[in-house]
Short mmCIF file of C-alpha atoms in Angstrom, two decimals:
data_model
loop_
_atom_site.label_atom_id
_atom_site.label_comp_id
_atom_site.label_asym_id
_atom_site.label_seq_id
_atom_site.Cartn_x
_atom_site.Cartn_y
_atom_site.Cartn_z
CA ALA S 1 77.87 -45.41 34.56
CA GLN S 2 77.75 -49.21 34.38
CA SER S 3 80.20 -51.54 33.18
CA VAL S 4 80.22 -55.36 32.27
CA THR S 5 83.28 -57.69 32.66
CA GLN S 6 83.67 -61.16 30.94
CA LEU S 7 86.90 -62.31 32.18
CA ASP S 8 87.05 -65.33 29.45
CA SER S 9 87.55 -64.49 26.14
CA GLN S 10 87.35 -68.09 25.03
CA VAL S 11 85.98 -71.04 26.59
CA PRO S 12 86.55 -74.74 24.78
CA VAL S 13 84.47 -77.47 26.04
CA PHE S 14 83.62 -81.00 24.88
CA GLU S 15 80.15 -81.99 23.71
CA GLU S 16 78.00 -82.90 26.52
CA ALA S 17 79.95 -81.41 29.03
CA PRO S 18 78.62 -78.52 31.41
CA VAL S 19 79.87 -74.96 30.82
CA GLU S 20 79.71 -71.58 32.69
CA LEU S 21 80.32 -68.39 31.34
CA ARG S 22 81.29 -65.63 33.83
CA CYS S 23 79.83 -62.21 33.85
CA ASN S 24 80.50 -59.49 36.44
CA TYR S 25 78.94 -55.99 36.39
CA SER S 26 79.48 -52.82 38.14
CA SER S 27 76.78 -50.13 38.72
CA SER S 28 75.74 -47.66 41.50
CA VAL S 29 71.99 -48.33 40.76
CA SER S 30 69.90 -51.38 40.31
CA VAL S 31 70.26 -53.38 36.91
CA TYR S 32 68.60 -55.36 34.56
CA LEU S 33 70.93 -58.04 33.15
CA PHE S 34 71.08 -60.05 29.63
CA TRP S 35 72.82 -62.81 27.86
CA TYR S 36 72.89 -62.56 24.17
CA VAL S 37 74.24 -64.98 21.81
CA GLN S 38 75.86 -64.15 18.46
CA TYR S 39 76.17 -66.81 15.68
CA PRO S 40 78.85 -66.51 13.11
CA ASN S 41 77.73 -63.58 10.59
CA GLN S 42 74.54 -63.24 12.42
CA GLY S 43 72.91 -60.60 14.50
CA LEU S 44 72.50 -60.89 18.48
CA GLN S 45 69.74 -63.22 19.73
CA LEU S 46 68.47 -62.77 23.41
CA LEU S 47 69.15 -65.83 25.54
CA LEU S 48 67.80 -64.85 28.71
CA LYS S 49 67.01 -61.63 30.81
CA TYR S 50 66.72 -60.80 34.51
CA LEU S 51 64.44 -57.80 35.50
CA SER S 52 63.46 -58.91 38.81
CA GLY S 53 62.13 -61.56 41.01
CA SER S 54 63.45 -64.98 41.04
CA THR S 55 67.48 -64.79 40.76
CA LEU S 56 67.45 -67.98 38.74
CA VAL S 57 66.38 -67.21 35.18
CA LYS S 58 66.03 -69.88 32.70
CA GLY S 59 66.35 -68.95 28.82
CA ILE S 60 66.35 -70.73 25.38
CA ASN S 61 68.15 -73.60 24.25
CA GLY S 62 68.68 -74.85 27.89
CA PHE S 63 70.57 -71.90 29.15
CA GLU S 64 70.17 -70.43 32.47
CA ALA S 65 71.65 -67.69 34.81
CA GLU S 66 71.65 -66.71 38.22
CA PHE S 67 71.75 -63.28 39.40
CA ASN S 68 73.89 -62.70 42.51
CA LYS S 69 73.66 -59.30 43.89
CA SER S 70 76.47 -59.51 46.64
CA GLN S 71 78.90 -60.90 44.16
CA THR S 72 77.40 -58.59 41.31
CA SER S 73 77.63 -61.60 39.09
CA PHE S 74 75.38 -63.15 36.35
CA HIS S 75 77.06 -66.25 35.37
CA LEU S 76 75.37 -68.19 32.21
CA ARG S 77 75.20 -71.89 32.66
CA LYS S 78 74.15 -74.96 30.79
CA PRO S 79 74.33 -78.46 31.94
CA SER S 80 75.21 -80.15 28.51
CA VAL S 81 76.49 -78.32 25.54
CA HIS S 82 75.84 -79.23 22.02
CA ILE S 83 77.93 -78.33 18.85
CA SER S 84 75.48 -76.12 17.93
CA ASP S 85 76.14 -74.01 21.03
CA THR S 86 79.24 -72.74 19.31
CA ALA S 87 79.00 -69.23 19.29
CA GLU S 88 79.91 -65.84 20.86
CA TYR S 89 78.13 -64.86 24.09
CA PHE S 90 77.50 -61.41 25.39
CA CYS S 91 76.56 -60.27 28.58
CA ALA S 92 74.94 -56.76 28.92
CA VAL S 93 73.50 -54.58 31.57
CA THR S 94 71.17 -51.75 31.51
CA THR S 95 69.52 -49.39 34.12
CA ARG S 96 66.19 -47.53 33.71
CA THR S 97 67.08 -43.78 33.33
CA GLY S 98 65.02 -40.80 32.14
CA GLY S 99 67.26 -40.74 28.91
CA GLY S 100 66.75 -44.04 27.50
CA ASN S 101 67.64 -47.82 27.73
CA LYS S 102 71.35 -48.07 26.86
CA LEU S 103 72.76 -51.54 26.77
CA THR S 104 76.28 -51.91 28.12
CA PHE S 105 77.73 -55.13 26.70
CA GLY S 106 80.78 -57.11 27.92
CA THR S 107 83.66 -57.86 25.53
CA GLY S 108 82.17 -61.52 24.71
CA THR S 109 82.97 -64.89 25.27
CA GLN S 110 83.77 -67.28 22.56
CA LEU S 111 82.31 -70.78 23.36
CA LYS S 112 83.90 -73.46 21.27
CA VAL S 113 82.31 -76.81 21.63
CA GLU S 114 84.33 -79.66 20.26
CA LEU S 115 83.67 -83.39 19.66
CA ASP Y 1 58.42 -61.92 8.74
CA THR Y 2 61.84 -60.49 9.68
CA ALA Y 3 61.47 -58.19 12.84
CA VAL Y 4 64.34 -55.95 12.45
CA SER Y 5 65.83 -55.74 8.94
CA GLN Y 6 68.82 -53.72 7.97
CA THR Y 7 70.04 -52.76 4.38
CA PRO Y 8 72.48 -53.48 2.85
CA LYS Y 9 74.05 -56.35 4.34
CA TYR Y 10 77.26 -55.58 3.17
CA LEU Y 11 78.78 -52.24 2.00
CA VAL Y 12 82.11 -51.69 0.68
CA THR Y 13 83.37 -48.29 -0.31
CA GLN Y 14 86.24 -46.07 -0.66
CA MET Y 15 87.37 -43.51 2.01
CA GLY Y 16 85.80 -39.96 1.82
CA ASN Y 17 82.70 -41.42 0.39
CA ASP Y 18 79.21 -40.85 2.01
CA LYS Y 19 76.98 -43.98 2.70
CA SER Y 20 73.59 -44.68 4.18
CA ILE Y 21 72.42 -47.76 6.04
CA LYS Y 22 68.56 -48.50 6.56
CA CYS Y 23 67.02 -50.03 9.36
CA GLU Y 24 63.32 -50.80 9.66
CA GLN Y 25 61.20 -52.83 12.39
CA ASN Y 26 57.77 -54.19 11.97
CA LEU Y 27 57.27 -54.99 15.88
CA GLY Y 28 55.44 -51.90 16.54
CA HIS Y 29 58.26 -50.56 18.89
CA ASP Y 30 58.83 -47.14 19.33
CA THR Y 31 62.64 -47.08 20.42
CA MET Y 32 65.05 -47.62 18.19
CA TYR Y 33 68.87 -47.87 18.46
CA TRP Y 34 72.31 -48.06 16.44
CA TYR Y 35 75.21 -50.06 17.94
CA LYS Y 36 78.67 -50.43 16.45
CA GLN Y 37 80.86 -53.68 16.65
CA ASP Y 38 84.27 -53.56 16.03
CA SER Y 39 86.99 -56.01 14.69
CA LYS Y 40 87.29 -57.15 18.39
CA LYS Y 41 83.58 -57.71 18.36
CA PHE Y 42 83.16 -54.95 21.04
CA LEU Y 43 79.56 -53.70 21.03
CA LYS Y 44 78.98 -50.05 21.82
CA ILE Y 45 75.85 -47.94 21.53
CA MET Y 46 76.05 -44.99 19.22
CA PHE Y 47 72.39 -43.58 19.11
CA SER Y 48 68.85 -44.21 20.43
CA TYR Y 49 65.49 -42.67 19.06
CA ASN Y 50 62.26 -42.63 20.82
CA ASN Y 51 59.29 -41.84 18.81
CA LYS Y 52 61.59 -40.06 16.20
CA GLU Y 53 63.13 -37.94 19.08
CA LEU Y 54 66.85 -38.53 19.77
CA ILE Y 55 67.45 -39.76 23.33
CA ILE Y 56 70.83 -41.00 23.33
CA ASN Y 57 73.88 -39.68 21.56
CA GLU Y 58 77.09 -41.13 22.54
CA THR Y 59 80.56 -39.78 21.61
CA VAL Y 60 80.20 -40.31 18.18
CA PRO Y 61 81.86 -38.32 15.51
CA ASN Y 62 79.42 -35.75 13.89
CA ARG Y 63 79.99 -37.46 10.38
CA PHE Y 64 77.53 -39.80 11.90
CA SER Y 65 73.91 -38.56 11.63
CA PRO Y 66 70.84 -40.70 12.52
CA LYS Y 67 67.54 -39.99 10.94
CA SER Y 68 64.23 -41.27 11.88
CA PRO Y 69 61.47 -40.60 9.23
CA ASP Y 70 58.80 -42.64 11.40
CA LYS Y 71 59.02 -44.73 14.51
CA ALA Y 72 59.47 -47.91 12.45
CA HIS Y 73 62.52 -46.40 10.65
CA LEU Y 74 65.99 -45.41 11.75
CA ASN Y 75 68.67 -44.72 9.23
CA LEU Y 76 72.34 -44.05 9.68
CA HIS Y 77 74.25 -41.79 7.39
CA ILE Y 78 77.99 -41.44 7.17
CA ASN Y 79 79.64 -38.75 5.78
CA SER Y 80 83.62 -38.68 4.64
CA LEU Y 81 84.26 -42.28 5.40
CA GLU Y 82 87.25 -43.31 7.17
CA LEU Y 83 89.35 -46.60 7.57
CA GLY Y 84 88.39 -46.58 11.12
CA ASP Y 85 84.65 -46.63 10.40
CA SER Y 86 85.06 -50.20 9.27
CA ALA Y 87 83.06 -52.29 11.52
CA VAL Y 88 79.42 -54.20 11.72
CA TYR Y 89 76.61 -51.99 12.60
CA PHE Y 90 73.59 -53.32 14.40
CA CYS Y 91 70.07 -51.72 14.45
CA ALA Y 92 67.76 -52.59 17.44
CA SER Y 93 64.36 -52.03 18.78
CA SER Y 94 62.58 -52.08 21.83
CA GLN Y 95 59.13 -51.33 23.37
CA ASP Y 96 58.79 -47.92 25.01
CA ARG Y 97 62.37 -47.90 26.36
CA GLY Y 98 61.72 -51.26 27.37
CA HIS Y 99 64.16 -53.80 28.79
CA GLU Y 100 64.56 -56.38 25.74
CA GLN Y 101 66.01 -55.11 22.59
CA PHE Y 102 65.81 -57.10 19.20
CA PHE Y 103 68.62 -56.74 16.63
CA GLY Y 104 68.84 -56.57 13.03
CA PRO Y 105 71.24 -59.04 11.28
CA GLY Y 106 73.86 -56.25 10.91
CA THR Y 107 75.57 -54.22 8.08
CA ARG Y 108 79.32 -55.10 7.57
CA LEU Y 109 80.95 -51.79 6.35
CA THR Y 110 84.30 -51.90 4.77
CA VAL Y 111 86.02 -48.72 4.02
CA LEU Y 112 89.03 -49.13 1.59
#
């Protein structure tokens, strides 16, 4: 079974500052990794995904993440945040199994961008 | 051109009632999912269907019964609603058990 840990439940940051949201995972097999964003009262939107290949993955809205297999991490970064980035961010992991494609989510990180 | 849609968006009901939530996707995907997000925003998968066949069934009370009339629809029926069922329920879909899941806007269920 796989699991995801997002240690930071809340991350306050000033506008135009850089931010890193941390994600660590645990799995006995190869994984696929995702970051989703949830704006207030909305569904989840995919920011970026790592399936294979280059460990640095670029996503929408200027976000990027780096897959580090040795540290079992997939931290999300943005060099300069905007007020509109205020949202809940979820890291998720899945493995390809014969039974389907179950996403296991972390507990989420609330990013609050302040002026 | 909503990719994954859910109805209703809000559902308020009394304990003991039976209710259904509908989900439709127009992406041509053949795998659909139901997730539950609790009050602490924790997301957990409940069910998954592939081509109308149940492939994931997590530890969910049997008061919850998914139904997939065709691969574009996955409905969730809940019997004898309890206070603890209050949550936001998300439907999602993906291509052929693929990696990227597209989520609907959610249905906020409140049981009084």
